[in-house]
XYZ file of C-alpha atoms in Angstrom:
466
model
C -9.892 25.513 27.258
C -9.492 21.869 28.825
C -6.323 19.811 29.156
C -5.388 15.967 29.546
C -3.637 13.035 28.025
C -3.818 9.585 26.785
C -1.833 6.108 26.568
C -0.085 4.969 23.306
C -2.510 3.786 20.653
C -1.010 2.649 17.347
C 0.414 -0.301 16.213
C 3.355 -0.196 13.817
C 2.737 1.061 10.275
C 3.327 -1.435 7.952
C 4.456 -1.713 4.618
C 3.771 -2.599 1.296
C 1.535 -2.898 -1.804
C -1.399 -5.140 -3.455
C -1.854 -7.735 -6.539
C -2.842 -10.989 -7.633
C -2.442 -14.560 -8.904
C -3.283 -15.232 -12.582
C -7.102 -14.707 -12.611
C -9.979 -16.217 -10.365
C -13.128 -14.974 -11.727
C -14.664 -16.298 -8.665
C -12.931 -15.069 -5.764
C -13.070 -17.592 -2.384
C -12.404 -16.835 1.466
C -8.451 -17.886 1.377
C -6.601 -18.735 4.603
C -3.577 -16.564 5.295
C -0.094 -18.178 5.056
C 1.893 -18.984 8.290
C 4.452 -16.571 8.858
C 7.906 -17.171 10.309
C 7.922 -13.814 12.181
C 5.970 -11.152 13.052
C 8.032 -8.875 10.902
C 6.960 -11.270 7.952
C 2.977 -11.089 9.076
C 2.931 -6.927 9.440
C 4.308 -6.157 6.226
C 1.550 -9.644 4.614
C -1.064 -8.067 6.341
C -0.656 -4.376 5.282
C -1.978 -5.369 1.580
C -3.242 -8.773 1.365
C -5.009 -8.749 5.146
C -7.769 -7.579 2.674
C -7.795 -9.646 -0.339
C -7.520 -12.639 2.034
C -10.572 -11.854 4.631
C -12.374 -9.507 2.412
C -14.868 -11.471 -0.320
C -14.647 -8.909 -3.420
C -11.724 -6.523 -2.502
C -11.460 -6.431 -5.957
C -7.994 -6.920 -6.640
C -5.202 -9.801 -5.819
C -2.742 -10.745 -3.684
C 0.748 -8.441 -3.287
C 2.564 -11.448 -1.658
C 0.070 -14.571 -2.341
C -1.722 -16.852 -0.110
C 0.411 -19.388 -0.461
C 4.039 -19.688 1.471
C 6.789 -22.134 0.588
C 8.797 -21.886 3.658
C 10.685 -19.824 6.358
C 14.650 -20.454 7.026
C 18.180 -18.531 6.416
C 20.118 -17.717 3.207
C 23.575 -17.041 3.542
C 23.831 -13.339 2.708
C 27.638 -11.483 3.573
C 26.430 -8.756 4.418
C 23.551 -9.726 6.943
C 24.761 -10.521 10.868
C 26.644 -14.312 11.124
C 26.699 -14.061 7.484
C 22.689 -14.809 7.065
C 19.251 -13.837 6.790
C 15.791 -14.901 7.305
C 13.635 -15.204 4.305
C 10.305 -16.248 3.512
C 8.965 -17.188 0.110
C 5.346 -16.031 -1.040
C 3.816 -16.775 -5.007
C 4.665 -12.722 -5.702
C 8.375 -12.590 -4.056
C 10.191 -12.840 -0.844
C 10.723 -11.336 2.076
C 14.125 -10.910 3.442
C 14.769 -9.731 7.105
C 18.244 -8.282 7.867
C 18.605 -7.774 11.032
C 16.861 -4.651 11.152
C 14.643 -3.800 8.108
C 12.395 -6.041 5.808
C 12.949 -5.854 2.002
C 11.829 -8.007 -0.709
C 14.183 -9.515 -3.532
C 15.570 -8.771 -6.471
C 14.112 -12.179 -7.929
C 13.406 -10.914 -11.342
C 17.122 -10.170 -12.004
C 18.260 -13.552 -10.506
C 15.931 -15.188 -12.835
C 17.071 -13.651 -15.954
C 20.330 -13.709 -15.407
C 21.331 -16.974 -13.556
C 23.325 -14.672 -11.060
C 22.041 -15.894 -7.677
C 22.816 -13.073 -4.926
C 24.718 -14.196 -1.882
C 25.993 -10.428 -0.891
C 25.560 -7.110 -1.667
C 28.263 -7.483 -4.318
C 28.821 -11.193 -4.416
C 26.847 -13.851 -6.774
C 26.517 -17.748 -7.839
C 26.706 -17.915 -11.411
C 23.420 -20.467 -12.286
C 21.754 -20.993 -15.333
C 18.963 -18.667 -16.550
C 15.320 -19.572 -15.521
C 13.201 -21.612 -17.912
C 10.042 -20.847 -17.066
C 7.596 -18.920 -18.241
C 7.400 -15.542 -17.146
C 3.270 -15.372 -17.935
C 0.665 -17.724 -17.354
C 1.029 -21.727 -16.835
C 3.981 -23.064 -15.771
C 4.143 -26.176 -18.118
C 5.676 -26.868 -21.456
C 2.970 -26.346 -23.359
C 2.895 -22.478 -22.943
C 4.461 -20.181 -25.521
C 5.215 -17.449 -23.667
C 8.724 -16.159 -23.271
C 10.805 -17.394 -20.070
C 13.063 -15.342 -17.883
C 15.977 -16.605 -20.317
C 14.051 -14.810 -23.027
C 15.083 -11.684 -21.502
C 18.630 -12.048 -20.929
C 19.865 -9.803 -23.731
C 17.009 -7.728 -23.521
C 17.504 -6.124 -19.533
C 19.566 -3.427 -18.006
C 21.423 -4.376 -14.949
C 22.948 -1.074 -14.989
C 22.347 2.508 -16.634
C 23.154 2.193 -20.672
C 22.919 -0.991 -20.992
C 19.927 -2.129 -23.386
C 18.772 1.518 -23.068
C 15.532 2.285 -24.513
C 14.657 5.474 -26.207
C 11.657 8.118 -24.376
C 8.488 6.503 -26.042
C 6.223 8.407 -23.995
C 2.982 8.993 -25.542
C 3.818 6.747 -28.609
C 1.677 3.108 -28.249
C 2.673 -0.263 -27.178
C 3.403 -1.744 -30.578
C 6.301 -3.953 -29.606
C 5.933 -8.311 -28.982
C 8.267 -10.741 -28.153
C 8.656 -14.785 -28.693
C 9.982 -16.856 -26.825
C 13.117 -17.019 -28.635
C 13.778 -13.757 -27.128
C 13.280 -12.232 -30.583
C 11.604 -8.715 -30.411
C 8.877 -7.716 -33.583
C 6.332 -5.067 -33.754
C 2.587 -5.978 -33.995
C 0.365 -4.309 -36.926
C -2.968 -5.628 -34.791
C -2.833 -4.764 -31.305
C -4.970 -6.896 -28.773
C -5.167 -3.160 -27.249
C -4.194 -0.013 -27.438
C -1.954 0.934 -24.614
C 0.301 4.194 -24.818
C 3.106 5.251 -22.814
C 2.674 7.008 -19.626
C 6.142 7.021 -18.091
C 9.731 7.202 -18.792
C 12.550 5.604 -16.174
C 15.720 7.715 -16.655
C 17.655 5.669 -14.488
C 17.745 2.246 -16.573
C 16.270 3.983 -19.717
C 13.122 2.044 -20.046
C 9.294 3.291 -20.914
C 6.307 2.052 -18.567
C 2.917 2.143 -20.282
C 0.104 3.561 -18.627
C -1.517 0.509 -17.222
C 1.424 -0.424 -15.077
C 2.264 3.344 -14.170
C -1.202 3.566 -13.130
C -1.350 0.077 -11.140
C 1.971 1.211 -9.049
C -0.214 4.274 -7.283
C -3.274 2.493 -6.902
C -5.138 3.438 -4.042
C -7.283 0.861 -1.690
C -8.016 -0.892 1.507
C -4.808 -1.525 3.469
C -4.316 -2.485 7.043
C -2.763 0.218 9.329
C -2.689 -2.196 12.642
C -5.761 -1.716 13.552
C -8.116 -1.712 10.593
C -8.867 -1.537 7.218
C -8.175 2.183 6.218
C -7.855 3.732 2.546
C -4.552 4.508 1.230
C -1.547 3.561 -1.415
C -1.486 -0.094 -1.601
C 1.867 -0.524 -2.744
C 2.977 1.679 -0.011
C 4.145 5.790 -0.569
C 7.191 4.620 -2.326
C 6.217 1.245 -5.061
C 9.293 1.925 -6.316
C 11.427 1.365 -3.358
C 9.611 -0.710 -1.503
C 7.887 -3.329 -3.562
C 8.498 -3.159 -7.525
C 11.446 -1.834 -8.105
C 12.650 -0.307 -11.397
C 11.983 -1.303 -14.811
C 14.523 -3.555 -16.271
C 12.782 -4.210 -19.707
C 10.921 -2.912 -22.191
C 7.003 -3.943 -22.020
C 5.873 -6.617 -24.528
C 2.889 -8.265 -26.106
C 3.459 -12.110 -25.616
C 1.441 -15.016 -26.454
C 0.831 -16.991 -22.834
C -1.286 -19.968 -22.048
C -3.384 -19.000 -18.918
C -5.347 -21.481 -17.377
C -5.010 -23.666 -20.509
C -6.005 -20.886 -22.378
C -3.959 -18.942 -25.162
C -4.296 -15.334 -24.458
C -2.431 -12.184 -25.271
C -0.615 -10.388 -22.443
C 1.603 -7.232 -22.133
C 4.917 -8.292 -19.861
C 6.965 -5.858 -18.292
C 9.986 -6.918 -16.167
C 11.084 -4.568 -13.086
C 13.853 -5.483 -10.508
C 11.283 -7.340 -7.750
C 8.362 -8.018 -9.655
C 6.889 -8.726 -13.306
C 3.678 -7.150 -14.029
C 1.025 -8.566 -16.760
C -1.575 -7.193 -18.323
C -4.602 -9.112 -19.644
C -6.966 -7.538 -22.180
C -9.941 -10.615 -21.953
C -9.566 -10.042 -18.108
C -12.258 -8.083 -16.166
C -10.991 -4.266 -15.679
C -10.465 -4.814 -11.915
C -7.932 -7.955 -12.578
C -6.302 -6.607 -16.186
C -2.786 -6.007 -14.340
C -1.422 -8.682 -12.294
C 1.228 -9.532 -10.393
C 3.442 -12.444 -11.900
C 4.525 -15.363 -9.438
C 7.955 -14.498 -9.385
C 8.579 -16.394 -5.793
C 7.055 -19.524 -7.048
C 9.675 -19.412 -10.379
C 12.375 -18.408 -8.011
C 11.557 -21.289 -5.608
C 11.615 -23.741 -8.707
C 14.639 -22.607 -10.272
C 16.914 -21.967 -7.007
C 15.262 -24.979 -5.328
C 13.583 -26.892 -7.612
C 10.536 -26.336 -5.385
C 11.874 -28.459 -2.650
C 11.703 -26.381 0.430
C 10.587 -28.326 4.025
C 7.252 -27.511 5.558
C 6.942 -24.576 8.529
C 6.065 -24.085 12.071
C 3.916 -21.019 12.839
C 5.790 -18.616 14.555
C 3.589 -15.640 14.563
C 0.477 -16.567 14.897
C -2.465 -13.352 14.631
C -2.615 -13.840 18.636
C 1.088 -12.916 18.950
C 0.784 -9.224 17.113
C 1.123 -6.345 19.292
C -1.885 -5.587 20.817
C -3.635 -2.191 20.739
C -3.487 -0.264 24.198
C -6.978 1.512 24.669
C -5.816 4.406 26.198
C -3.701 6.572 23.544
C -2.262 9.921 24.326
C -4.425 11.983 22.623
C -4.721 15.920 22.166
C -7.615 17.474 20.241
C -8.073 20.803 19.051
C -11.305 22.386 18.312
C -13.882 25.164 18.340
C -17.098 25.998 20.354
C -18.498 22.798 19.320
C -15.794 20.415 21.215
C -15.397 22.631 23.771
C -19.664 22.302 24.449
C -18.353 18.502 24.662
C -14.974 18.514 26.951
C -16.522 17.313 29.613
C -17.782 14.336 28.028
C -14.502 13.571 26.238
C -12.747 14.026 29.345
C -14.232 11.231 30.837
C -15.082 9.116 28.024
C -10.799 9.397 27.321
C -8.629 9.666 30.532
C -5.632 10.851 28.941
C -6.835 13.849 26.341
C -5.655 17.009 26.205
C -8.456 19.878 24.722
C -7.643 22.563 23.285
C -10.904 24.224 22.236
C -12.376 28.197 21.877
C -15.386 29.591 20.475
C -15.203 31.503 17.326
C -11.725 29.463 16.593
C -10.646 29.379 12.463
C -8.676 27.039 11.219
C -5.220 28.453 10.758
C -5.526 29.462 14.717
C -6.008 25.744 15.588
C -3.346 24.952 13.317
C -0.955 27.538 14.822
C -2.129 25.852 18.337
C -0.608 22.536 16.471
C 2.278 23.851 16.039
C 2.485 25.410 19.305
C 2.045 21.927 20.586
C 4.709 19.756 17.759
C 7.460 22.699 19.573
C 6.876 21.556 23.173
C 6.452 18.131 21.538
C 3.314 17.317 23.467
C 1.235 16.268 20.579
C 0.368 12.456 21.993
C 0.301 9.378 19.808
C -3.213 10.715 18.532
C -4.528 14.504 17.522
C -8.223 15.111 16.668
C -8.794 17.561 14.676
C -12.305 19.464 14.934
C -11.970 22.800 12.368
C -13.991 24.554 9.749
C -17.386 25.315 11.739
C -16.589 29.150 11.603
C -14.847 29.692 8.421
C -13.314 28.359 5.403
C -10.833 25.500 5.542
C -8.268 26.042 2.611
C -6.064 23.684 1.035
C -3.236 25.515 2.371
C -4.714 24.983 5.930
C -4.919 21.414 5.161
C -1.445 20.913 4.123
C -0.523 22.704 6.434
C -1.599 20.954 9.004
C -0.427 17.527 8.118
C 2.893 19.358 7.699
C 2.487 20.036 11.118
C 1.039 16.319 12.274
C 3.920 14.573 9.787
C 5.309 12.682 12.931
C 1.564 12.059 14.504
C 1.168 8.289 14.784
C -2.987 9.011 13.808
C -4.725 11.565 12.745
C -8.522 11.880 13.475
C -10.435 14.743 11.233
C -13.994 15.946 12.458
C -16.119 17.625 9.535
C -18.125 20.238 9.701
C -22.391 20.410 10.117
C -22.515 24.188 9.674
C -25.549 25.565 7.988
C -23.182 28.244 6.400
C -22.291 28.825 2.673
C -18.569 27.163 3.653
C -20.340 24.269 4.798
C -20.420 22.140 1.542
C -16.793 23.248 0.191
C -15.051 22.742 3.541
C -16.328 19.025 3.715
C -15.618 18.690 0.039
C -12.028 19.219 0.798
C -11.624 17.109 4.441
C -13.155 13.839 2.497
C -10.639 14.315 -1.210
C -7.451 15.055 1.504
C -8.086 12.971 4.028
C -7.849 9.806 1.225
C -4.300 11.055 0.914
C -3.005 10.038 3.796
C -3.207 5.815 5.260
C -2.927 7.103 8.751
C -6.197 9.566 8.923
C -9.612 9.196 10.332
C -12.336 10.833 8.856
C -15.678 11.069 10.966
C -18.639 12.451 8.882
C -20.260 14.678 11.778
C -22.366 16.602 8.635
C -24.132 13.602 7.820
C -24.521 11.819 11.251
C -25.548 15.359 12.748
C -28.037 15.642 10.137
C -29.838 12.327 10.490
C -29.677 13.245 14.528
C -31.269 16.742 14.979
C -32.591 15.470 18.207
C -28.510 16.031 19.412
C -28.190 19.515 18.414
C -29.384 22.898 20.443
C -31.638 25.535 18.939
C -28.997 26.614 16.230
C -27.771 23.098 14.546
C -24.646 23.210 15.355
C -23.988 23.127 19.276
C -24.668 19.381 21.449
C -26.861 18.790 23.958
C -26.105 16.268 26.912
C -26.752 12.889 24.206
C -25.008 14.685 21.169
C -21.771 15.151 23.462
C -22.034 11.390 24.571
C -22.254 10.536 20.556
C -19.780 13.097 19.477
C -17.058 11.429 21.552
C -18.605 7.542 20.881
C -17.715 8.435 17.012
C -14.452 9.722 17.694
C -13.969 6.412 20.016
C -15.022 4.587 16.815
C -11.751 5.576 15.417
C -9.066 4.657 17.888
């Protein structure tokens, strides 16, 4: 058994979720917006980091590369009375104080009520413009007026009946009157049911809300939820409207488009579009800009530029726990990280170096980073892996190890580390089986233990990772 430690690693978490501008079937290298804190720039990055530096990320923008401005809104509740905001094409971002959220534009726009406290509001006129496609005269589609006898603002009101499992059959002009379609552009069911507001949620925007990707963690790109663990709470909000066919003039094109309205966001979907663009994000903070400002808003200073993010300190805390096959490679790790602690035994199964976990989360000497090196001798169970990210829940990062084990657990146990591992935005996984595999000239006799080099790449993978 070996012992050490290691400096603080990870960056802040960010937050939020991923989708587009009106389709670009030729996707271009977009600059990212200037941000009027760094506050603003971690939760941009977490989604649209991607989209913006990634050619063929294969999906839009949550936020937008386009910003209209940094200032304060006078908001009761918020210290002196105001906030900071900052307008993107998808929404805005609101800082009060102590937490980000993003607005509830969508309701502002239908309703005209313009939000200057938590229960406080400017009666305006409705929004005119169009809540799909081109923003011009010319386009057919309904507006946010359209709408206004057709949300809920509260439980019961315009309450729609459980659909779920019944199609999409329902369109709407843009004299806000509703009519059912006997030739659908597509046939869309209904996946989901709000009970809150009483509104159904077809399948293609249910789906779209958990939609798993490339995201940002601080550090790099990593796979996990793009709208965040919670889309509800922290990017869409709930569903204020029924979902509707619409006629829409995209790109001076007349299309047909499903709209559905929730609290922060409006979500389209486009038939004609390719698969990977077919739900889209509306530009709810452009609208909003328009009709609260009638797009005047003054230009921006840069405030947060990338150079001012927190940097990442090289030297994490970290504390790994293993079997015969890290412990052949302590040494190395020792000195390739100066603050690890090892925790490693031959013949070790995975609930024992999960009970050593939680050994560790009591004493709360887990570090800002645990490696986890498991498996070799013995099945690793989905229990075990739940298990242990019960136990790792407050671990900054997680790094998982798989196993290279010529043993009839071998191909299950790896099967398992790469579908859980996806779960979770804030785990590593290094594929040991296939590097160890295509390097036999690092491996002893038997396969499985390191020689002198093997240790030396065994911790340069794991290095890889922080």
């Amino acid at each position: 058994m070996k012992t050490k430690i290691i400096p603080f690693i990870f960056v802040v978490s960010l937050l939020l979720t991923a989708v587009t501008t009106l389709f670009s079937q030729t996707q271009t290298t977009l600059a990212a917006p200037v941000f009027g804190s760094c506050e603003f720039r971690q939760l941009w990055n977490y989604s649209d980091k991607v989209v913006d530096e990634v050619p063929g990320s294969g999906r839009g923008f949550t936020w937008g590369s386009n910003t209209f401005g940094v200032f304060t809104e006078p908001y009761l509740q918020a210290p002196q009375g105001k906030r900071a905001v900052q307008y993107f094409d998808k929404n805005r971002m609101e800082w009060n104080g102590s937490s980000l959220t993003n607005g509830l534009l969508t309701k502002e726009l239908v309703t005209g009520q313009l939000q200057v406290g938590d229960f406080s509001f400017s009666q305006r006129d409705s929004s005119e413009i169009p809540v799909a496609g081109d923003n011009n005269v010319n386009n057919p589609s309904p507006t946010y007026l359209s709408f206004k006898n057709l949300v809920s603002l509260f439980p019961s009101s315009n309450a729609a009946p459980n659909q779920v499992g019944k199609q999409v059959v329902n369109a709407l002009d843009r004299n806000g009157q509703v009519y059912q379609l006997v030739i659908l552009p597509a046939a869309l069911t209904i996946a989901a049911y709000d009970s809150t507001l009483s509104h159904n949620i077809p399948s293609v925007f249910a789906d779209y809300q958990h939609r798993k990707g490339q995201i940002w963690n601080g550090k790099r790109f990593v796979e996990g939820n793009i709208f965040t663990d919670n889309p509800v709470s922290n990017v869409f909000g709930l569903p204020i409207s029924e979902a509707y066919w619409v006629r829409a003039t995209v790109g001076g094109k007349e299309k047909d488009v499903l709209v559905q309205l929730f609290e922060r966001r409006v979500l389209t979907y486009t038939p004609s579009n390719p698969s990977e663009f077919q739900v889209e994000m509306g530009n709810v903070g452009q609208h909003y800009v328009n009709w609260r400002y009638e797009g005047k808003l003054g230009g921006m200073a840069e405030s947060c530029p990338a150079s001012a993010m927190p940097v990442v300190v090289s030297n994490p805390r970290i504390f790994a726990v293993g079997d015969s096959v890290m412990l052949g490679a302590s040494a190395t790790l020792e000195s390739t990280f100066p603050n690890i602690v090892i925790d490693a035994a031959v013949s070790r199964q995975a609930f024992a170096g999960i009970n050593i976990l939680k050994t560790q989360r009591a004493r709360g000497a887990l570090g800002d980073v645990v490696v986890v090196h498991l498996g070799n001798n013995g099945t690793f169970s989905q229990a075990d892996f739940d298990d242990l990210m019960d136990v790792l829940s407050d671990v900054s990062e997680v790094v998982i190890i798989n196993n290279k084990v010529p043993r009839s657990w071998e191909e299950s146990n790896n099967a398992l580390l790469a579908a859980n591992a996806k779960r979770y935005s804030k785990v590593s996984l290094i594929n040991w089986h296939d590097f160890g595999y295509a390097n036999p000239q690092f491996f002893w006799e038997d396969g499985i233990h390191l020689r002198p080099d093997g240790a030396k790449a065994y911790a340069q993978l794991i290095a890889s990772k922080l």
